[in-house]
mmCIF file of C-alpha atoms in Angstrom:
data_model
loop_
_atom_site.group_PDB
_atom_site.id
_atom_site.type_symbol
_atom_site.label_atom_id
_atom_site.label_comp_id
_atom_site.label_asym_id
_atom_site.label_seq_id
_atom_site.Cartn_x
_atom_site.Cartn_y
_atom_site.Cartn_z
ATOM 1 C CA UNK A 13 78.753 110.220 34.652
ATOM 2 C CA UNK A 14 77.116 113.784 32.356
ATOM 3 C CA UNK A 15 79.156 112.814 28.974
ATOM 4 C CA UNK A 16 81.853 112.554 31.272
ATOM 5 C CA UNK A 17 82.141 116.038 32.039
ATOM 6 C CA UNK A 18 80.493 115.576 35.348
ATOM 7 C CA UNK A 19 82.380 118.080 37.773
ATOM 8 C CA UNK A 20 84.641 117.029 40.266
ATOM 9 C CA UNK A 21 83.648 116.552 44.271
ATOM 10 C CA UNK A 22 85.305 117.396 47.235
ATOM 11 C CA UNK A 23 85.785 114.603 49.679
ATOM 12 C CA UNK A 24 85.398 114.764 54.005
ATOM 13 C CA UNK A 25 88.997 113.753 55.329
ATOM 14 C CA UNK A 26 90.855 113.642 58.664
ATOM 15 C CA UNK A 27 93.645 113.594 59.947
ATOM 16 C CA UNK A 28 92.822 112.791 64.047
ATOM 17 C CA UNK A 29 89.621 113.472 66.009
ATOM 18 C CA UNK A 30 91.943 113.551 69.415
ATOM 19 C CA UNK A 31 95.142 114.533 70.363
ATOM 20 C CA UNK A 32 95.620 111.061 72.021
ATOM 21 C CA UNK A 33 95.756 109.688 68.212
ATOM 22 C CA UNK A 34 99.249 111.630 67.304
ATOM 23 C CA UNK A 35 101.898 109.362 67.682
ATOM 24 C CA UNK A 36 103.848 109.795 69.806
ATOM 25 C CA UNK A 37 107.611 110.022 68.151
ATOM 26 C CA UNK A 38 106.655 114.166 67.876
ATOM 27 C CA UNK A 39 107.941 115.339 71.040
ATOM 28 C CA UNK A 40 110.779 115.047 69.628
ATOM 29 C CA UNK A 41 110.079 118.507 67.043
ATOM 30 C CA UNK A 42 111.387 117.008 64.288
ATOM 31 C CA UNK A 43 108.573 115.729 61.196
ATOM 32 C CA UNK A 44 106.844 112.918 60.449
ATOM 33 C CA UNK A 45 105.115 110.688 57.917
ATOM 34 C CA UNK A 46 102.364 108.499 59.528
ATOM 35 C CA UNK A 47 101.215 106.299 56.839
ATOM 36 C CA UNK A 48 98.302 104.440 59.112
ATOM 37 C CA UNK A 49 96.780 108.301 58.974
ATOM 38 C CA UNK A 50 97.661 109.326 55.891
ATOM 39 C CA UNK A 51 98.980 112.601 57.683
ATOM 40 C CA UNK A 52 102.569 114.243 57.629
ATOM 41 C CA UNK A 53 103.375 116.375 60.838
ATOM 42 C CA UNK A 54 104.653 118.830 60.777
ATOM 43 C CA UNK A 55 106.515 120.835 63.647
ATOM 44 C CA UNK A 56 105.404 124.807 63.996
ATOM 45 C CA UNK A 57 106.461 126.688 67.390
ATOM 46 C CA UNK A 58 106.812 123.988 69.304
ATOM 47 C CA UNK A 59 103.312 120.924 68.301
ATOM 48 C CA UNK A 60 102.958 119.041 66.515
ATOM 49 C CA UNK A 61 100.756 120.075 63.008
ATOM 50 C CA UNK A 62 98.492 117.491 60.857
ATOM 51 C CA UNK A 63 98.617 117.647 57.422
ATOM 52 C CA UNK A 64 96.134 114.942 55.677
ATOM 53 C CA UNK A 65 98.821 113.440 52.124
ATOM 54 C CA UNK A 66 94.920 114.910 50.577
ATOM 55 C CA UNK A 67 95.767 118.169 51.315
ATOM 56 C CA UNK A 68 99.514 117.859 50.259
ATOM 57 C CA UNK A 69 100.535 118.623 45.906
ATOM 58 C CA UNK A 70 104.609 117.016 46.457
ATOM 59 C CA UNK A 71 107.570 117.329 48.430
ATOM 60 C CA UNK A 72 111.150 118.536 46.974
ATOM 61 C CA UNK A 73 113.773 118.387 48.824
ATOM 62 C CA UNK A 74 117.295 121.480 48.244
ATOM 63 C CA UNK A 75 120.595 120.986 49.472
ATOM 64 C CA UNK A 76 121.384 124.683 51.407
ATOM 65 C CA UNK A 77 125.745 123.968 52.527
ATOM 66 C CA UNK A 78 125.626 121.689 55.789
ATOM 67 C CA UNK A 79 121.326 122.656 55.388
ATOM 68 C CA UNK A 80 118.769 120.503 53.237
ATOM 69 C CA UNK A 81 115.228 122.425 53.198
ATOM 70 C CA UNK A 82 111.762 120.664 52.027
ATOM 71 C CA UNK A 83 109.856 122.269 50.778
ATOM 72 C CA UNK A 84 105.997 121.112 50.790
ATOM 73 C CA UNK A 85 103.754 122.613 48.413
ATOM 74 C CA UNK A 86 100.464 122.433 49.415
ATOM 75 C CA UNK A 87 97.156 121.914 47.222
ATOM 76 C CA UNK A 88 95.492 125.643 47.306
ATOM 77 C CA UNK A 89 92.886 127.556 44.500
ATOM 78 C CA UNK A 90 94.814 129.308 41.515
ATOM 79 C CA UNK A 91 97.883 126.816 40.962
ATOM 80 C CA UNK A 92 96.294 125.241 37.238
ATOM 81 C CA UNK A 93 97.860 127.739 35.220
ATOM 82 C CA UNK A 94 98.425 125.956 31.695
ATOM 83 C CA UNK A 95 96.472 122.736 32.473
ATOM 84 C CA UNK A 96 92.906 122.474 34.321
ATOM 85 C CA UNK A 97 91.962 124.103 37.019
ATOM 86 C CA UNK A 98 89.680 120.374 37.951
ATOM 87 C CA UNK A 99 90.829 120.567 41.272
ATOM 88 C CA UNK A 100 87.697 120.618 43.914
ATOM 89 C CA UNK A 101 88.143 122.378 47.532
ATOM 90 C CA UNK A 102 85.781 122.678 50.612
ATOM 91 C CA UNK A 103 85.463 126.072 50.291
ATOM 92 C CA UNK A 104 87.833 128.499 48.087
ATOM 93 C CA UNK A 105 87.343 131.169 49.767
ATOM 94 C CA UNK A 106 89.373 130.078 52.716
ATOM 95 C CA UNK A 107 92.286 130.886 53.171
ATOM 96 C CA UNK A 108 95.131 128.390 52.222
ATOM 97 C CA UNK A 109 98.675 127.303 53.374
ATOM 98 C CA UNK A 110 99.801 127.652 49.748
ATOM 99 C CA UNK A 111 103.839 125.697 51.538
ATOM 100 C CA UNK A 112 105.738 125.569 54.368
ATOM 101 C CA UNK A 113 109.123 124.807 54.323
ATOM 102 C CA UNK A 114 111.652 123.539 56.762
ATOM 103 C CA UNK A 115 115.548 122.640 56.585
ATOM 104 C CA UNK A 116 118.112 120.677 58.646
ATOM 105 C CA UNK A 117 121.173 118.807 59.273
ATOM 106 C CA UNK A 118 119.647 115.996 58.698
ATOM 107 C CA UNK A 119 120.245 115.013 55.114
ATOM 108 C CA UNK A 120 119.659 111.068 54.965
ATOM 109 C CA UNK A 121 116.815 111.491 57.625
ATOM 110 C CA UNK A 122 115.040 114.641 55.397
ATOM 111 C CA UNK A 123 114.794 113.108 51.678
ATOM 112 C CA UNK A 124 113.707 109.939 53.043
ATOM 113 C CA UNK A 125 111.057 111.747 55.016
ATOM 114 C CA UNK A 126 110.688 113.368 50.960
ATOM 115 C CA UNK A 127 110.271 110.207 49.663
ATOM 116 C CA UNK A 128 108.102 108.958 51.693
ATOM 117 C CA UNK A 129 105.271 111.398 51.276
ATOM 118 C CA UNK A 130 105.982 111.445 47.161
ATOM 119 C CA UNK A 131 105.474 108.076 47.937
ATOM 120 C CA UNK A 132 102.848 107.823 49.906
ATOM 121 C CA UNK A 133 101.067 110.828 47.679
ATOM 122 C CA UNK A 134 101.683 108.120 45.095
ATOM 123 C CA UNK A 135 99.355 105.342 46.601
ATOM 124 C CA UNK A 136 96.615 107.349 47.701
ATOM 125 C CA UNK A 137 96.250 108.594 43.861
ATOM 126 C CA UNK A 138 96.782 105.153 43.051
ATOM 127 C CA UNK A 139 93.909 103.941 45.060
ATOM 128 C CA UNK A 140 90.928 106.753 43.957
ATOM 129 C CA UNK A 141 91.590 105.914 40.399
ATOM 130 C CA UNK A 142 91.035 102.077 41.642
ATOM 131 C CA UNK A 143 88.009 102.819 43.052
ATOM 132 C CA UNK A 144 86.849 104.845 40.583
ATOM 133 C CA UNK A 145 87.643 102.038 37.750
ATOM 134 C CA UNK A 146 85.074 99.314 40.216
ATOM 135 C CA UNK A 147 82.528 102.273 40.574
ATOM 136 C CA UNK A 148 82.610 102.122 36.739
ATOM 137 C CA UNK B 108 104.730 127.474 95.557
ATOM 138 C CA UNK B 109 104.335 124.960 93.620
ATOM 139 C CA UNK B 110 107.161 123.343 91.017
ATOM 140 C CA UNK B 111 107.655 121.082 87.753
ATOM 141 C CA UNK B 112 109.643 119.103 86.844
ATOM 142 C CA UNK B 113 110.745 118.237 83.050
ATOM 143 C CA UNK B 114 109.164 121.861 81.907
ATOM 144 C CA UNK B 115 110.964 123.191 78.393
ATOM 145 C CA UNK B 116 110.743 127.055 78.558
ATOM 146 C CA UNK B 117 111.137 128.047 74.627
ATOM 147 C CA UNK B 118 111.042 124.328 72.331
ATOM 148 C CA UNK B 119 114.415 124.948 74.681
ATOM 149 C CA UNK B 120 116.542 121.835 73.989
ATOM 150 C CA UNK B 121 117.174 120.497 77.803
ATOM 151 C CA UNK B 122 113.845 121.064 80.099
ATOM 152 C CA UNK B 123 114.739 122.531 83.718
ATOM 153 C CA UNK B 124 111.936 122.703 86.559
ATOM 154 C CA UNK B 125 109.818 125.496 86.768
ATOM 155 C CA UNK B 126 108.428 127.034 90.017
ATOM 156 C CA UNK B 127 105.167 128.671 90.107
ATOM 157 C CA UNK B 128 104.854 131.372 93.152
ATOM 158 C CA UNK B 129 102.590 133.475 93.354
ATOM 159 C CA UNK B 130 105.042 136.597 93.207
ATOM 160 C CA UNK B 131 105.740 135.369 89.688
ATOM 161 C CA UNK B 132 106.353 132.577 87.654
ATOM 162 C CA UNK B 133 111.387 130.694 87.695
ATOM 163 C CA UNK B 134 111.910 128.132 85.171
ATOM 164 C CA UNK B 135 115.211 126.750 85.979
ATOM 165 C CA UNK B 136 117.425 125.049 83.372
ATOM 166 C CA UNK B 137 119.563 122.123 84.530
ATOM 167 C CA UNK B 138 122.676 122.186 86.071
ATOM 168 C CA UNK B 139 124.211 125.934 87.166
ATOM 169 C CA UNK B 140 122.171 127.852 84.113
ATOM 170 C CA UNK B 141 120.666 131.601 84.847
ATOM 171 C CA UNK B 142 117.231 131.134 86.132
ATOM 172 C CA UNK B 143 113.437 132.529 84.337
ATOM 173 C CA UNK B 144 111.893 134.644 85.965
ATOM 174 C CA UNK B 145 108.981 136.021 84.812
ATOM 175 C CA UNK B 146 107.299 138.366 87.575
ATOM 176 C CA UNK B 147 103.586 138.718 88.195
ATOM 177 C CA UNK B 148 102.855 141.193 86.492
ATOM 178 C CA UNK B 149 103.844 140.520 83.901
ATOM 179 C CA UNK B 150 101.406 137.840 83.204
ATOM 180 C CA UNK B 151 98.000 138.299 80.366
ATOM 181 C CA UNK B 152 96.438 136.119 79.056
ATOM 182 C CA UNK B 153 98.064 132.275 79.798
ATOM 183 C CA UNK B 154 96.666 129.278 78.061
ATOM 184 C CA UNK B 155 97.108 125.616 78.509
ATOM 185 C CA UNK B 156 96.535 122.628 75.562
ATOM 186 C CA UNK B 157 98.809 119.700 74.166
ATOM 187 C CA UNK B 158 101.493 120.577 72.475
ATOM 188 C CA UNK B 159 104.432 118.420 71.334
ATOM 189 C CA UNK B 160 106.795 117.544 74.137
ATOM 190 C CA UNK B 161 103.101 116.998 76.797
ATOM 191 C CA UNK B 162 100.855 120.014 77.138
ATOM 192 C CA UNK B 163 101.676 123.417 77.403
ATOM 193 C CA UNK B 164 101.444 126.628 79.848
ATOM 194 C CA UNK B 165 101.734 129.605 77.054
ATOM 195 C CA UNK B 166 101.805 133.072 79.125
ATOM 196 C CA UNK B 167 101.360 136.504 76.944
ATOM 197 C CA UNK B 168 103.565 138.623 79.022
ATOM 198 C CA UNK B 169 103.823 142.302 79.106
ATOM 199 C CA UNK B 170 107.850 143.000 78.592
ATOM 200 C CA UNK B 171 108.692 139.622 77.252
ATOM 201 C CA UNK B 172 106.296 138.647 74.334
ATOM 202 C CA UNK B 173 104.725 134.855 74.494
ATOM 203 C CA UNK B 174 106.409 132.293 76.227
ATOM 204 C CA UNK B 175 106.063 129.024 76.148
ATOM 205 C CA UNK B 176 106.564 126.402 78.819
ATOM 206 C CA UNK B 177 106.226 122.763 77.999
ATOM 207 C CA UNK B 178 106.313 118.855 78.914
ATOM 208 C CA UNK B 179 103.590 119.430 81.333
ATOM 209 C CA UNK B 180 101.182 116.232 82.298
ATOM 210 C CA UNK B 181 97.586 115.981 81.448
ATOM 211 C CA UNK B 182 96.813 116.029 85.429
ATOM 212 C CA UNK B 183 98.587 118.856 86.238
ATOM 213 C CA UNK B 184 95.758 121.478 84.739
ATOM 214 C CA UNK B 185 93.657 121.970 87.059
ATOM 215 C CA UNK B 186 96.755 122.654 90.164
ATOM 216 C CA UNK B 187 98.274 125.326 87.355
ATOM 217 C CA UNK B 188 94.227 127.407 86.658
ATOM 218 C CA UNK B 189 93.992 126.734 90.686
ATOM 219 C CA UNK B 190 97.136 128.750 91.071
ATOM 220 C CA UNK B 191 97.007 131.184 88.244
ATOM 221 C CA UNK B 192 93.153 132.173 89.334
ATOM 222 C CA UNK B 193 94.007 132.903 92.776
ATOM 223 C CA UNK B 194 97.709 134.265 92.366
ATOM 224 C CA UNK B 195 96.716 135.949 89.018
ATOM 225 C CA UNK B 196 93.461 136.824 88.818
ATOM 226 C CA UNK B 197 94.606 134.542 85.714
ATOM 227 C CA UNK B 198 92.046 131.908 83.668
ATOM 228 C CA UNK B 199 94.466 129.641 82.498
ATOM 229 C CA UNK B 200 92.176 128.805 79.230
ATOM 230 C CA UNK B 201 92.160 125.419 78.211
ATOM 231 C CA UNK B 202 92.510 125.366 74.052
ATOM 232 C CA UNK B 203 92.070 122.565 72.091
ATOM 233 C CA UNK B 204 94.035 122.143 68.627
ATOM 234 C CA UNK B 205 92.360 121.493 65.208
ATOM 235 C CA UNK B 206 93.530 117.702 64.302
ATOM 236 C CA UNK B 207 91.519 117.822 60.668
ATOM 237 C CA UNK B 208 94.771 117.895 59.152
ATOM 238 C CA UNK B 209 93.261 121.085 56.626
ATOM 239 C CA UNK B 210 95.343 123.200 55.314
ATOM 240 C CA UNK B 211 92.031 125.684 54.607
ATOM 241 C CA UNK B 212 90.899 127.632 57.428
ATOM 242 C CA UNK B 213 91.536 131.576 57.818
ATOM 243 C CA UNK B 214 94.439 133.481 59.117
ATOM 244 C CA UNK B 215 93.534 135.763 61.882
ATOM 245 C CA UNK B 216 95.545 138.481 63.400
ATOM 246 C CA UNK B 217 95.642 138.316 67.358
ATOM 247 C CA UNK B 218 97.429 140.557 70.458
ATOM 248 C CA UNK B 219 100.690 138.886 70.048
ATOM 249 C CA UNK B 220 99.889 135.988 67.529
ATOM 250 C CA UNK B 221 98.818 134.997 64.119
ATOM 251 C CA UNK B 222 96.834 131.841 64.205
ATOM 252 C CA UNK B 223 95.448 129.122 61.876
ATOM 253 C CA UNK B 224 92.244 128.745 62.342
ATOM 254 C CA UNK B 225 90.336 125.601 60.382
ATOM 255 C CA UNK B 226 86.263 125.761 61.990
ATOM 256 C CA UNK B 227 87.250 127.749 64.639
ATOM 257 C CA UNK B 228 90.062 125.921 66.164
ATOM 258 C CA UNK B 229 93.533 126.416 65.956
ATOM 259 C CA UNK B 230 95.789 124.211 64.311
ATOM 260 C CA UNK B 231 98.989 125.847 64.689
ATOM 261 C CA UNK B 232 100.142 130.347 66.390
ATOM 262 C CA UNK B 233 102.902 132.137 65.780
ATOM 263 C CA UNK B 234 103.983 134.589 67.696
ATOM 264 C CA UNK B 235 105.106 137.861 65.882
ATOM 265 C CA UNK B 236 107.936 138.148 66.926
ATOM 266 C CA UNK B 237 109.171 135.299 64.895
ATOM 267 C CA UNK B 238 108.498 136.146 62.709
ATOM 268 C CA UNK B 239 111.286 137.965 59.893
ATOM 269 C CA UNK B 240 109.883 138.746 56.551
ATOM 270 C CA UNK B 241 106.618 138.947 55.152
ATOM 271 C CA UNK B 242 105.890 139.701 51.450
ATOM 272 C CA UNK B 243 103.041 139.740 48.984
ATOM 273 C CA UNK B 244 104.762 136.944 47.142
ATOM 274 C CA UNK B 245 101.861 136.988 43.921
ATOM 275 C CA UNK B 246 99.088 137.051 43.088
ATOM 276 C CA UNK B 247 96.758 137.055 46.417
ATOM 277 C CA UNK B 248 100.043 134.969 48.450
ATOM 278 C CA UNK B 249 101.531 136.276 50.938
ATOM 279 C CA UNK B 250 104.850 134.580 51.972
ATOM 280 C CA UNK B 251 105.472 134.655 55.732
ATOM 281 C CA UNK B 252 109.976 133.782 56.853
ATOM 282 C CA UNK B 253 110.525 132.707 59.862
ATOM 283 C CA UNK B 254 113.999 133.819 62.132
ATOM 284 C CA UNK B 255 117.158 131.528 62.208
ATOM 285 C CA UNK B 256 120.017 132.078 63.069
ATOM 286 C CA UNK B 257 122.888 132.436 60.489
ATOM 287 C CA UNK B 258 124.851 129.014 61.029
ATOM 288 C CA UNK B 259 121.989 127.586 62.621
ATOM 289 C CA UNK B 260 124.660 126.868 65.353
ATOM 290 C CA UNK B 261 123.915 129.723 67.776
ATOM 291 C CA UNK B 262 121.677 129.688 70.229
ATOM 292 C CA UNK B 263 119.490 132.673 71.194
ATOM 293 C CA UNK B 264 121.210 132.852 74.824
ATOM 294 C CA UNK B 265 124.789 132.470 73.993
ATOM 295 C CA UNK B 266 124.218 128.347 76.337
ATOM 296 C CA UNK B 267 122.001 130.798 79.422
ATOM 297 C CA UNK B 268 118.422 129.436 80.225
ATOM 298 C CA UNK B 269 119.316 125.504 78.863
ATOM 299 C CA UNK B 270 119.931 126.608 75.849
ATOM 300 C CA UNK B 271 116.498 128.782 75.304
ATOM 301 C CA UNK B 272 115.706 130.317 72.524
ATOM 302 C CA UNK B 273 115.029 133.689 72.693
ATOM 303 C CA UNK B 274 111.903 135.998 71.918
ATOM 304 C CA UNK B 275 112.508 135.540 67.552
ATOM 305 C CA UNK B 276 114.665 132.819 66.712
ATOM 306 C CA UNK B 277 112.341 130.044 69.280
ATOM 307 C CA UNK B 278 112.163 126.988 66.276
ATOM 308 C CA UNK B 279 116.203 127.777 65.525
ATOM 309 C CA UNK B 280 116.162 125.648 68.311
ATOM 310 C CA UNK B 281 113.825 123.081 66.579
ATOM 311 C CA UNK B 282 115.805 119.638 64.193
ATOM 312 C CA UNK B 283 113.935 120.746 62.067
ATOM 313 C CA UNK B 284 113.685 124.527 61.265
ATOM 314 C CA UNK B 285 110.549 125.716 59.988
ATOM 315 C CA UNK B 286 112.316 129.029 57.574
ATOM 316 C CA UNK B 287 109.353 129.883 55.382
ATOM 317 C CA UNK B 288 105.297 129.939 54.887
ATOM 318 C CA UNK B 289 102.913 130.653 52.884
ATOM 319 C CA UNK B 290 99.755 131.180 52.198
ATOM 320 C CA UNK B 291 97.165 131.422 49.933
ATOM 321 C CA UNK B 292 93.837 134.704 50.734
ATOM 322 C CA UNK B 293 91.952 134.872 48.244
ATOM 323 C CA UNK B 294 91.138 138.625 47.097
ATOM 324 C CA UNK B 295 89.167 141.302 44.937
ATOM 325 C CA UNK B 296 92.015 140.901 42.955
ATOM 326 C CA UNK B 297 91.402 138.075 40.800
ATOM 327 C CA UNK B 298 88.591 139.420 39.751
ATOM 328 C CA UNK B 299 89.453 142.537 38.279
ATOM 329 C CA UNK B 300 92.208 140.825 36.763
ATOM 330 C CA UNK B 301 90.141 138.604 35.028
ATOM 331 C CA UNK B 302 88.199 141.537 33.952
ATOM 332 C CA UNK B 303 89.916 141.562 29.943
ATOM 333 C CA UNK B 304 88.333 143.867 28.054
ATOM 334 C CA UNK B 305 89.745 146.517 30.053
ATOM 335 C CA UNK B 306 86.782 148.023 32.232
ATOM 336 C CA UNK B 307 89.041 149.787 34.484
#
């Protein structure tokens, strides 16, 4: 590292290589957390769309009457306002999905999903830090 | 005539039976419900892909927009592609979707759908009929809102067609319904705004 100012490098990641690797649970058209593959599966127009935990910034819920809303914010360029924006991107000129919001009547299940996403994110960040400490 | 059981029409809650004949396609809900039909002259394009519920035949129709039939088996591809070619002169395009789990790619506007492509493969597609509103939500940020029934109970086809959804209501049948999507689209705006010495 150069005076500790070395630029963070983008590390590639991949959720799945083949559709046969998708969990069979996706057929219920609901949101799933696949901890084994560090991936959140989101139902978009009948398709299970994977998002690797590394793309996710955070997840939060809001109560809306009989419904609960789950908002997932993703990492994208131009978000580091006020603090250092040193998040590396493979292609900062690409289009990014910045957030996805779902609503559901399954309040408990959605709250569990939000919690699992937050925990998985924490685990991954912690592991990264441990790895870095080992390298130093 | 080719017949398939366990097929969902436009993300319907219940599966029904699909029949493919020279004159067109039909989908019959379980029980005594009304049958959905699509005349062969309506078919413009067809795509085969892996969906959440089995494999999907997605049809672009002239007047009904995008029609989704989900729940086919992998081995049905040959039967269906054969009859689509001979009866409708339509190539059933086998499309593999992106599974990398990336949130960056390219939002592209096709004939009937917005497609988000990751390394030239679609991660997902959204028929324009499902979009209720779009906004410039911020600098380089575009929000897309989806049409949903207000109370989440309305079936879209008033209980006909096995609770399948009309165009503009497709995700309303799901347990978890997509409400809003926001994109970050980099453009020239940021660069201009960064010129703080008033060159403009």
